[in-house]
């Protein structure tokens, strides 16, 4: 026998050699098992081993969460596909506590202290591949949103930062004024007919037209036509469920999803919608390019011209060309309207559901008009931010319903980190969702689930501010934040001084769809012109 040649006890190597030999003999003597038996057996064995590993030996094995989430990402994929992930997450944290395992290698964290650790500038945490399905494949550099390389992201963002700065947006304030006037005019027509409107639609048309004015010096025509101009909104509505589901899939599965999905009409339409948005943004850039080419004067001071200025002044040095200009425009098409519209709609919806807050805010606005503090016909941003109750209502609306409704996932950096009192090893996926952390009772009080603007006048308001996360944090904070804040602060007093707004069906809640952007719909509203309701009393100083 093979083994008897050795005087010493057999080693593992010898045993395994022998076993291998015997296995070969056995295998060659027995007829091969049929494939239909072998494959399922292998699959079952694989799954059993995987389940034991993820539940017992994985570094996240000790964290609670739904059983299926701990063994497969399919749980998260299906949850995101349902469009209400923030609601599921709230229930999970209520059941399992501040750290919940939402996928075999990922946890959602509800502890507000985690924000500083994960999202502060230079925290070392990096974006995960979650963001890649949003990436435009035609760029030379990844866009700011999907860039996973922190150093390159900082360099590229610095090039365009000035165009998005509040000082630049304020210089373009007239563009927002034009849209505000158009919105009031159009809603006055609706009020005159007594028609109920879906305020969520109007606000999104408004937000899209503001992007048109700010970037290209012309509204797209959403409000003018009272419709989804060019089908951009429909395109986004088709695209976002598809993209957000792809975001939570493992990378290898995304390709399968894309290829096989192209045969499913809905997914095919979503892919076409992406092309549609790309063509629309390209057309806007091409139009300006032809103006430049015609050698005629281009007296534009809009954001698009700001990007072209960068291209002319520092294009070569910074490697910033027309493709990069297109990338900024494309980003605004994707991120510029759903986000701002969700914020404005949330503030108005919660005000209409809270008559005492609504009355207090209109009183503040009316008094500011009477005292001559607010200008007319359009309210200026620097005036609006001086209205303290308005500021409280804006924060409260964005706190209860942040426009981005999923966790912002990050990789734990080299060496691991302690988050929420727990150790996480390098590479683990962790994330915080603004929709969860902004309702934390320890920070915002026992009434955190309610719309209470008064909380922003309490002693701990400065502390609460530190835990507001609706625009993200650190180096990855939203670059469009100033655009949105300027819009929000200006349009709200403009609307409330012009109209009395009431929910058409006060007992019915709005509907929201959370596909990264948490989009509100069905905010059916009755409008009445305040001048008709109350006479001209509050506007008398203007006469
Ligand atoms: C109320 C309005 C808005 C909200 C609540 C919002 C929210 C956010 C959030 C939470 C992030 C961080 C994402 C992350 O870290 O994973 C972000 C990033 C970003 N947002 Fe916004 N956004 C708004 C408006 C806009 C607008 C108007 C634009 C452009 C016109 C824009 C463009 C971007 C871009 C390019 C990034 C990536 C920034 C970076 O990583 O450097 N957003 N936004």
Coordinates of C-alpha atoms and ligand atoms in Angstrom, one line a residue:
X1 CA 0.0 0.0 0.0
X2 CA 1.1 3.5 -0.7
X3 CA 1.1 4.5 3.0
X4 CA 3.2 1.6 4.2
X5 CA 6.2 3.0 2.4
X6 CA 6.4 5.7 5.1
X7 CA 7.7 4.9 8.5
X8 CA 6.1 7.9 10.1
X9 CA 2.4 8.5 10.7
X10 CA 0.8 9.8 7.5
X11 CA 0.7 13.6 7.1
X12 CA -2.3 15.5 5.8
X13 CA -0.5 15.9 2.5
X14 CA -0.2 12.1 2.2
X15 CA -3.8 11.5 3.3
X16 CA -5.1 14.0 0.8
X17 CA -3.0 12.5 -2.0
X18 CA -4.4 9.1 -1.2
X19 CA -7.9 10.5 -1.0
X20 CA -7.4 12.2 -4.3
X21 CA -6.2 8.9 -5.8
X22 CA -9.1 7.0 -4.3
X23 CA -11.6 9.6 -5.5
X24 CA -10.3 9.3 -9.0
X25 CA -10.7 5.5 -8.8
X26 CA -14.2 5.9 -7.4
X27 CA -15.1 8.5 -10.0
X28 CA -13.8 6.4 -12.9
X29 CA -15.7 3.3 -11.7
X30 CA -19.0 4.8 -10.9
X31 CA -21.2 6.2 -13.8
X32 CA -21.3 10.0 -13.8
X33 CA -24.3 11.5 -11.9
X34 CA -26.7 13.2 -14.3
X35 CA -26.4 16.9 -14.6
X36 CA -29.9 17.6 -13.3
X37 CA -28.8 15.9 -10.0
X38 CA -25.3 17.4 -9.8
X39 CA -26.2 21.0 -10.4
X40 CA -29.0 21.4 -7.9
X41 CA -26.9 19.5 -5.3
X42 CA -24.0 21.9 -5.9
X43 CA -26.4 24.9 -5.7
X44 CA -27.9 23.7 -2.5
X45 CA -24.5 23.0 -0.9
X46 CA -23.3 26.4 -2.0
X47 CA -26.3 28.1 -0.4
X48 CA -26.1 26.1 2.8
X49 CA -22.4 27.0 3.2
X50 CA -23.1 30.6 2.3
X51 CA -26.0 30.9 4.8
X52 CA -23.9 29.4 7.6
X53 CA -21.1 31.8 6.6
X54 CA -23.2 35.0 6.5
X55 CA -25.2 34.1 9.6
X56 CA -22.3 32.8 11.8
X57 CA -18.9 33.9 10.5
X58 CA -19.3 37.1 8.4
X59 CA -18.0 40.2 10.2
X60 CA -21.6 41.6 10.1
X61 CA -23.1 38.3 11.5
X62 CA -23.9 39.8 14.9
X63 CA -26.0 42.7 13.5
X64 CA -29.8 42.3 13.5
X65 CA -32.0 42.6 10.5
X66 CA -34.4 40.6 8.4
X67 CA -33.2 37.1 7.8
X68 CA -33.3 37.3 4.0
X69 CA -31.4 40.6 4.1
X70 CA -28.5 38.8 5.9
X71 CA -28.1 36.2 3.2
X72 CA -28.9 37.9 -0.1
X73 CA -29.0 41.4 -1.6
X74 CA -32.3 40.4 -3.2
X75 CA -34.0 41.5 -0.1
X76 CA -32.7 45.1 -0.6
X77 CA -33.3 45.0 -4.3
X78 CA -37.0 44.1 -3.9
X79 CA -37.4 46.6 -1.1
X80 CA -36.0 49.5 -3.2
X81 CA -38.1 48.3 -6.1
X82 CA -41.3 48.8 -4.0
X83 CA -40.5 52.5 -3.8
X84 CA -40.9 53.0 -0.1
X85 CA -37.5 52.0 1.3
X86 CA -37.5 54.8 3.9
X87 CA -40.7 53.4 5.5
X88 CA -39.3 49.9 5.7
X89 CA -36.2 51.3 7.2
X90 CA -38.1 53.2 9.9
X91 CA -39.9 50.0 10.9
X92 CA -36.6 48.0 10.9
X93 CA -34.9 50.5 13.2
X94 CA -37.9 50.5 15.5
X95 CA -37.7 46.7 15.7
X96 CA -33.9 46.1 15.6
X97 CA -32.3 49.3 16.9
X98 CA -29.8 51.8 15.5
X99 CA -27.8 49.4 13.3
X100 CA -29.6 47.1 10.9
X101 CA -28.1 44.7 8.4
X102 CA -29.9 45.5 5.1
X103 CA -27.7 43.2 2.9
X104 CA -25.0 40.5 3.7
X105 CA -22.3 43.2 3.5
X106 CA -24.1 46.4 4.4
X107 CA -25.7 48.1 7.4
X108 CA -28.0 51.1 7.7
X109 CA -27.2 53.2 10.7
X110 CA -29.8 55.4 12.5
X111 CA -27.5 57.0 15.1
X112 CA -27.1 60.7 14.4
X113 CA -23.6 60.7 15.7
X114 CA -22.6 58.5 12.7
X115 CA -23.0 61.4 10.4
X116 CA -19.8 63.1 11.6
X117 CA -17.8 59.9 11.5
X118 CA -18.9 58.8 8.0
X119 CA -19.6 62.0 6.0
X120 CA -17.3 64.7 7.4
X121 CA -14.7 66.0 5.0
X122 CA -11.5 63.9 5.2
X123 CA -13.3 61.1 7.0
X124 CA -11.7 58.6 4.7
X125 CA -15.0 57.0 3.9
X126 CA -15.5 56.6 0.1
X127 CA -18.6 56.3 -2.1
X128 CA -19.4 52.7 -3.0
X129 CA -20.3 51.4 -6.5
X130 CA -23.9 52.0 -5.6
X131 CA -23.6 55.3 -7.6
X132 CA -22.3 53.8 -10.8
X133 CA -25.6 53.2 -12.6
X134 CA -26.1 57.0 -12.5
X135 CA -22.9 57.6 -14.3
X136 CA -22.9 58.9 -17.9
X137 CA -20.8 56.5 -20.0
X138 CA -19.8 59.2 -22.4
X139 CA -17.8 61.5 -20.0
X140 CA -14.0 61.8 -20.0
X141 CA -14.1 62.2 -16.3
X142 CA -16.8 60.8 -14.0
X143 CA -19.3 63.4 -13.0
X144 CA -19.2 64.9 -9.4
X145 CA -22.0 62.7 -8.2
X146 CA -20.6 59.3 -9.3
X147 CA -16.9 60.0 -8.9
X148 CA -15.6 57.4 -6.4
X149 CA -12.1 58.8 -6.4
X150 CA -12.1 61.4 -3.6
X151 CA -9.0 63.2 -4.8
X152 CA -10.1 63.5 -8.4
X153 CA -13.6 64.5 -7.3
X154 CA -12.2 67.4 -5.2
X155 CA -10.0 68.6 -8.1
X156 CA -12.8 68.4 -10.7
X157 CA -15.4 70.0 -8.3
X158 CA -13.1 72.9 -7.6
X159 CA -13.1 73.8 -11.3
X160 CA -16.9 74.5 -11.4
X161 CA -17.7 75.4 -7.8
X162 CA -17.8 79.1 -8.4
X163 CA -20.7 78.7 -10.9
X164 CA -22.8 77.0 -8.2
X165 CA -21.8 79.5 -5.4
X166 CA -24.6 81.5 -3.7
X167 CA -23.0 84.7 -4.8
X168 CA -23.4 83.6 -8.5
X169 CA -26.9 82.3 -8.0
X170 CA -27.9 85.7 -6.4
X171 CA -26.5 87.5 -9.5
X172 CA -28.9 85.3 -11.5
X173 CA -31.8 85.9 -9.2
X174 CA -33.8 87.7 -11.9
X175 CA -34.1 84.3 -13.7
X176 CA -35.9 82.9 -10.7
X177 CA -38.0 86.0 -10.5
X178 CA -39.3 85.5 -14.0
X179 CA -40.3 81.9 -13.1
X180 CA -42.0 83.1 -9.9
X181 CA -44.0 85.6 -11.9
X182 CA -45.0 83.0 -14.4
X183 CA -46.0 80.5 -11.7
X184 CA -48.2 83.1 -10.0
X185 CA -49.8 84.1 -13.3
X186 CA -50.5 80.5 -14.3
X187 CA -51.9 79.6 -10.9
X188 CA -54.1 82.7 -10.9
X189 CA -55.7 81.4 -14.1
X190 CA -56.3 78.1 -12.3
X191 CA -57.7 79.9 -9.3
X192 CA -60.0 81.9 -11.6
X193 CA -61.6 78.8 -13.0
X194 CA -61.9 77.2 -9.5
X195 CA -60.1 74.1 -10.8
X196 CA -58.4 71.8 -8.3
X197 CA -54.7 71.4 -9.3
X198 CA -52.1 68.9 -8.3
X199 CA -49.6 71.2 -6.7
X200 CA -46.9 68.6 -7.0
X201 CA -47.1 68.8 -10.8
X202 CA -47.0 72.6 -10.9
X203 CA -44.1 72.8 -8.5
X204 CA -42.1 70.3 -10.6
X205 CA -42.9 72.3 -13.8
X206 CA -41.7 75.4 -12.0
X207 CA -38.5 73.7 -10.8
X208 CA -37.7 72.5 -14.3
X209 CA -38.3 75.9 -15.8
X210 CA -36.0 77.5 -13.2
X211 CA -33.3 75.2 -14.4
X212 CA -34.0 76.3 -17.9
X213 CA -33.7 80.0 -17.0
X214 CA -30.7 79.6 -14.7
X215 CA -28.7 77.5 -17.1
X216 CA -29.9 78.6 -20.6
X217 CA -31.7 82.0 -20.0
X218 CA -35.0 80.6 -21.1
X219 CA -37.8 78.6 -19.5
X220 CA -38.4 75.2 -21.2
X221 CA -42.1 75.8 -21.4
X222 CA -43.4 73.5 -18.7
X223 CA -45.5 76.3 -17.0
X224 CA -46.4 78.0 -20.2
X225 CA -48.0 74.8 -21.6
X226 CA -49.0 73.5 -18.2
X227 CA -47.6 70.2 -19.3
X228 CA -44.5 67.9 -19.2
X229 CA -42.5 69.7 -21.8
X230 CA -40.6 67.3 -24.1
X231 CA -41.6 64.4 -21.8
X232 CA -38.6 65.1 -19.5
X233 CA -40.5 64.3 -16.3
X234 CA -41.9 61.1 -17.7
X235 CA -38.4 60.1 -18.8
X236 CA -37.1 60.7 -15.3
X237 CA -40.1 58.8 -13.8
X238 CA -39.3 55.8 -16.0
X239 CA -35.6 56.0 -15.4
X240 CA -35.3 56.4 -11.7
X241 CA -37.0 53.2 -10.5
X242 CA -34.8 51.3 -13.0
X243 CA -31.6 53.0 -11.9
X244 CA -32.2 52.9 -8.2
X245 CA -32.8 49.1 -8.4
X246 CA -29.6 48.7 -10.4
X247 CA -27.8 50.8 -7.7
X248 CA -28.4 48.2 -5.0
X249 CA -27.6 45.2 -7.2
X250 CA -24.1 43.6 -7.1
X251 CA -22.0 44.9 -10.0
X252 CA -22.0 41.6 -11.9
X253 CA -25.8 41.4 -11.9
X254 CA -26.2 44.9 -13.3
X255 CA -25.0 43.9 -16.7
X256 CA -27.4 40.9 -16.7
X257 CA -30.2 43.2 -15.6
X258 CA -29.3 45.7 -18.4
X259 CA -29.0 43.2 -21.2
X260 CA -32.0 41.0 -20.2
X261 CA -33.9 44.1 -19.2
X262 CA -33.6 45.6 -22.6
X263 CA -36.1 43.0 -23.7
X264 CA -38.6 44.1 -21.1
X265 CA -40.6 46.9 -22.5
X266 CA -40.6 49.0 -19.3
X267 CA -36.8 48.7 -18.9
X268 CA -36.3 49.4 -22.6
X269 CA -38.4 52.5 -22.3
X270 CA -36.3 53.6 -19.3
X271 CA -33.1 53.2 -21.4
X272 CA -34.6 55.2 -24.2
X273 CA -35.6 57.9 -21.7
X274 CA -31.9 58.2 -20.7
X275 CA -31.1 58.9 -24.3
X276 CA -33.9 61.4 -24.5
X277 CA -32.5 63.4 -21.5
X278 CA -28.9 63.2 -22.9
X279 CA -30.2 64.5 -26.3
X280 CA -32.1 67.3 -24.6
X281 CA -29.1 68.5 -22.7
X282 CA -26.8 68.2 -25.7
X283 CA -29.2 70.3 -27.8
X284 CA -29.1 73.1 -25.2
X285 CA -25.3 73.1 -25.3
X286 CA -25.2 72.9 -29.2
X287 CA -27.6 75.8 -29.4
X288 CA -25.3 78.0 -27.4
X289 CA -22.3 76.8 -29.3
X290 CA -23.9 77.9 -32.5
X291 CA -24.5 81.3 -31.0
X292 CA -20.8 81.5 -30.2
X293 CA -20.0 80.4 -33.7
X294 CA -22.2 83.0 -35.3
X295 CA -19.8 85.6 -33.9
X296 CA -22.8 87.6 -32.7
X297 CA -22.8 89.0 -29.2
X298 CA -23.6 86.4 -26.6
X299 CA -24.8 88.6 -23.7
X300 CA -25.7 85.7 -21.5
X301 CA -24.7 85.6 -17.8
X302 CA -26.4 82.3 -17.2
X303 CA -24.8 79.2 -15.7
X304 CA -24.1 77.6 -19.1
X305 CA -22.1 80.7 -20.1
X306 CA -20.3 80.3 -16.7
X307 CA -19.2 76.8 -17.8
X308 CA -18.2 78.1 -21.2
X309 CA -16.2 80.9 -19.5
X310 CA -14.3 78.2 -17.6
X311 CA -13.7 76.3 -20.8
X312 CA -12.3 79.4 -22.5
X313 CA -10.2 80.7 -19.5
X314 CA -8.8 77.6 -18.0
X315 CA -10.0 74.8 -20.4
X316 CA -6.6 73.7 -21.5
X317 CA -4.9 73.9 -18.1
X318 CA -7.7 72.1 -16.3
X319 CA -8.7 69.8 -19.1
X320 CA -12.2 71.2 -19.1
X321 CA -13.8 71.0 -22.6
X322 CA -17.2 70.9 -24.1
X323 CA -17.8 67.3 -22.9
X324 CA -17.4 68.6 -19.3
X325 CA -19.8 71.5 -20.0
X326 CA -22.3 69.0 -21.3
X327 CA -21.8 66.9 -18.2
X328 CA -22.8 69.8 -15.9
X329 CA -25.9 70.4 -18.0
X330 CA -26.9 66.8 -18.0
X331 CA -26.4 66.6 -14.2
X332 CA -28.8 69.5 -13.8
X333 CA -31.4 67.8 -16.0
X334 CA -31.2 64.7 -13.8
X335 CA -30.8 66.3 -10.3
X336 CA -32.2 69.8 -10.7
X337 CA -36.0 69.4 -10.6
X338 CA -37.2 66.4 -8.7
X339 CA -35.1 67.4 -5.7
X340 CA -36.2 71.0 -5.4
X341 CA -39.8 70.2 -6.3
X342 CA -40.0 67.5 -3.6
X343 CA -38.7 70.1 -1.0
X344 CA -41.2 72.8 -2.0
X345 CA -44.1 70.4 -2.2
X346 CA -43.3 68.9 1.2
X347 CA -43.2 72.4 2.8
X348 CA -46.5 73.4 1.2
X349 CA -48.2 70.1 1.9
X350 CA -47.3 70.1 5.6
X351 CA -48.3 73.7 6.0
X352 CA -51.7 72.9 4.5
X353 CA -52.1 70.0 6.9
X354 CA -51.1 72.2 9.9
X355 CA -53.5 75.3 9.8
X356 CA -51.9 76.9 12.9
X357 CA -48.5 77.0 11.2
X358 CA -50.0 78.1 7.9
X359 CA -51.7 81.0 9.6
X360 CA -48.6 82.0 11.5
X361 CA -46.5 82.0 8.3
X362 CA -49.0 84.1 6.3
X363 CA -49.2 86.6 9.2
X364 CA -45.4 86.9 9.1
X365 CA -45.5 87.4 5.4
X366 CA -48.4 89.9 5.5
X367 CA -46.7 91.9 8.2
X368 CA -43.5 92.0 6.2
X369 CA -45.4 93.3 3.2
X370 CA -47.2 96.0 5.3
X371 CA -44.0 97.2 6.8
X372 CA -42.4 97.4 3.4
X373 CA -39.8 94.8 4.2
X374 CA -40.7 92.6 1.3
X375 CA -40.3 94.0 -2.2
X376 CA -42.8 93.7 -4.9
X377 CA -43.7 92.2 -7.3
X378 CA -40.9 89.7 -6.6
X379 CA -39.5 88.9 -3.2
X380 CA -35.7 89.0 -3.0
X381 CA -33.7 86.1 -1.5
X382 CA -31.9 88.4 1.1
X383 CA -35.4 89.5 2.3
X384 CA -36.9 86.0 2.4
X385 CA -34.1 84.6 4.6
X386 CA -34.9 87.4 7.2
X387 CA -38.3 85.8 7.8
X388 CA -37.7 83.6 10.7
X389 CA -40.9 81.6 10.7
X390 CA -40.5 81.0 7.0
X391 CA -37.0 79.6 7.6
X392 CA -38.4 77.3 10.3
X393 CA -41.1 76.0 8.0
X394 CA -38.6 75.4 5.2
X395 CA -36.3 73.4 7.5
X396 CA -39.2 71.5 9.0
X397 CA -40.6 70.5 5.5
X398 CA -37.2 69.3 4.4
X399 CA -36.6 67.5 7.7
X400 CA -39.8 65.4 7.6
X401 CA -39.5 64.7 3.9
X402 CA -35.9 64.9 2.6
X403 CA -35.8 64.8 -1.2
X404 CA -33.3 62.0 -1.3
X405 CA -34.8 59.0 0.5
X406 CA -32.2 56.2 0.5
X407 CA -29.1 55.6 2.6
X408 CA -25.9 57.2 1.1
X409 CA -23.6 54.2 1.2
X410 CA -19.9 54.5 1.9
X411 CA -17.0 52.1 2.3
X412 CA -15.3 52.0 5.8
X413 CA -11.7 53.1 5.2
X414 CA -8.5 51.3 5.7
X415 CA -7.9 50.2 9.3
X416 CA -11.7 50.1 10.1
X417 CA -13.6 52.6 12.2
X418 CA -15.9 52.8 15.2
X419 CA -19.3 54.0 14.3
X420 CA -22.2 54.3 16.7
X421 CA -20.1 52.6 19.3
X422 CA -19.4 49.5 17.2
X423 CA -16.3 48.5 15.3
X424 CA -16.6 48.0 11.5
X425 CA -13.8 46.5 9.5
X426 CA -12.3 48.1 6.3
X427 CA -14.5 47.7 3.2
X428 CA -17.8 47.3 5.0
X429 CA -20.7 49.2 3.5
X430 CA -22.3 51.6 5.8
X431 CA -24.8 54.4 5.3
X432 CA -27.2 56.8 6.9
X433 CA -30.6 57.9 5.5
X434 CA -31.7 61.5 6.0
X435 CA -35.3 60.3 6.2
X436 CA -34.4 58.3 9.3
X437 CA -31.8 60.4 11.1
X438 CA -33.9 63.6 10.7
X439 CA -36.6 62.1 12.8
X440 CA -34.4 61.0 15.7
X441 CA -36.3 61.7 18.9
X442 CA -33.1 62.3 21.0
X443 CA -32.1 65.2 18.7
X444 CA -35.5 66.6 17.4
X445 CA -37.7 65.8 20.5
X446 CA -40.6 63.5 21.2
X447 CA -42.6 65.3 18.5
X448 CA -40.0 64.5 15.8
X449 CA -42.6 62.8 13.5
X450 CA -44.8 65.9 13.4
X451 CA -44.6 69.2 11.5
X452 CA -43.7 71.7 14.3
X453 CA -41.8 74.7 12.9
X454 CA -41.7 76.1 16.5
X455 CA -38.9 73.5 17.3
X456 CA -36.5 75.7 15.4
X457 CA -36.9 78.5 18.0
X458 CA -36.0 76.2 20.9
X459 CA -32.7 76.4 22.7
X460 CA -31.3 73.4 21.0
X461 CA -32.0 74.6 17.4
X462 CA -28.3 75.0 16.7
X463 CA -27.6 71.4 17.7
X464 CA -30.6 70.2 15.6
X465 CA -29.2 72.0 12.6
X466 CA -26.0 69.9 12.9
X467 CA -28.0 66.7 12.3
X468 CA -29.9 67.9 9.2
X469 CA -28.6 65.8 6.3
X470 CA -31.0 66.5 3.5
X471 CA -28.2 67.8 1.3
X472 CA -25.6 65.2 2.3
X473 CA -22.4 66.1 4.0
X474 CA -18.7 67.0 3.9
X475 CA -16.9 67.1 0.5
X476 CA -19.9 65.4 -1.1
X477 CA -22.5 67.9 -0.1
X478 CA -25.0 68.7 -2.8
X479 CA -23.4 71.2 -5.3
X480 CA -26.9 72.4 -6.3
X481 CA -27.9 73.3 -2.8
X482 CA -27.7 77.1 -3.3
X483 CA -29.9 76.9 -6.4
X484 CA -32.5 75.0 -4.5
X485 CA -32.4 77.2 -1.4
X486 CA -32.7 80.4 -3.4
X487 CA -35.7 78.9 -5.2
X488 CA -37.4 77.6 -2.1
X489 CA -37.0 80.7 0.0
X490 CA -38.2 83.0 -2.8
X491 CA -41.2 81.0 -4.2
X492 CA -42.9 80.2 -0.9
X493 CA -43.7 83.7 0.3
X494 CA -44.5 84.6 -3.3
X495 CA -47.1 81.9 -3.4
X496 CA -48.5 82.4 0.1
X497 CA -48.9 86.1 -0.4
X498 CA -50.8 85.6 -3.7
X499 CA -53.0 82.6 -2.9
X500 CA -54.9 80.9 -0.1
X501 CA -54.1 77.2 -0.5
X502 CA -56.2 74.3 0.8
X503 CA -56.0 70.6 0.3
X504 CA -58.9 69.5 -1.8
X505 CA -59.2 66.3 0.2
X506 CA -57.8 67.1 3.7
X507 CA -58.3 63.6 5.0
X508 CA -56.3 62.0 2.2
X509 CA -52.5 61.7 2.4
X510 CA -50.2 62.5 -0.5
X511 CA -48.5 59.6 -2.2
X512 CA -44.7 59.4 -2.4
X513 CA -42.4 57.3 -4.6
X514 CA -38.9 56.7 -3.3
X515 CA -36.6 55.9 -6.1
X516 CA -33.5 57.8 -4.7
X517 CA -35.5 61.0 -5.2
X518 CA -38.5 60.7 -2.9
X519 CA -41.2 62.2 -5.2
X520 CA -44.5 63.4 -3.8
X521 CA -47.6 63.2 -5.9
X522 CA -51.4 63.8 -5.7
X523 CA -51.3 67.0 -3.7
X524 CA -54.7 68.1 -4.9
X525 CA -55.1 71.7 -3.9
X526 CA -57.8 74.4 -4.1
X527 CA -56.4 77.8 -4.8
X528 CA -58.0 81.2 -4.2
X529 CA -56.5 84.5 -5.0
X530 CA -55.9 86.3 -1.7
X531 CA -56.6 89.7 -3.2
X532 CA -60.1 88.5 -4.1
X533 CA -60.5 86.9 -0.8
X534 CA -59.4 89.7 1.5
X535 CA -59.5 92.8 -0.8
X536 CA -56.4 94.8 -1.2
X537 CA -55.8 95.5 2.5
X538 CA -52.5 93.8 2.9
X539 CA -51.1 95.2 -0.3
X540 CA -52.2 98.8 0.4
X541 CA -48.7 100.2 1.0
X542 CA -47.9 99.3 -2.6
X543 CA -50.8 101.4 -4.0
Ligands
LIG1 C1 -33.7 70.4 -2.5 C2 -32.9 70.1 -3.5 C3 -31.8 69.1 -3.4 C4 -31.5 68.1 -2.5 C5 -32.3 67.8 -1.3 C6 -30.3 67.4 -3.0 C7 -29.7 66.4 -2.3 C8 -28.5 65.9 -2.6 C9 -27.8 65.0 -1.7 C10 -28.3 64.3 -0.5 C11 -26.5 64.8 -2.3 C12 -25.4 63.9 -1.7 C13 -25.5 62.5 -2.3 C14 -24.4 61.6 -1.7 O1 -23.5 62.0 -1.0 O2 -24.6 60.4 -1.9 C15 -26.5 65.6 -3.5 C16 -25.4 65.7 -4.3 C17 -25.4 66.3 -5.5 N1 -26.4 67.1 -6.0 FE1 -28.1 67.6 -5.1 N2 -29.9 68.0 -4.1 C18 -30.7 69.0 -4.5 C19 -30.7 69.9 -5.6 C20 -29.7 69.8 -6.5 C21 -29.7 70.6 -7.7 C22 -30.6 71.7 -8.1 C23 -28.6 70.1 -8.5 C24 -28.0 70.6 -9.8 C25 -28.5 71.6 -10.5 C26 -27.9 69.1 -7.7 C27 -26.8 68.4 -8.1 C28 -26.1 67.5 -7.3 C29 -24.8 67.0 -7.6 C30 -24.0 67.3 -8.9 C31 -24.4 66.3 -6.5 C32 -23.0 65.5 -6.3 C33 -22.1 66.4 -5.5 C34 -20.7 65.8 -5.2 O3 -20.6 64.7 -4.9 O4 -19.8 66.6 -5.4 N3 -28.7 68.9 -6.5 N4 -27.7 66.3 -3.6

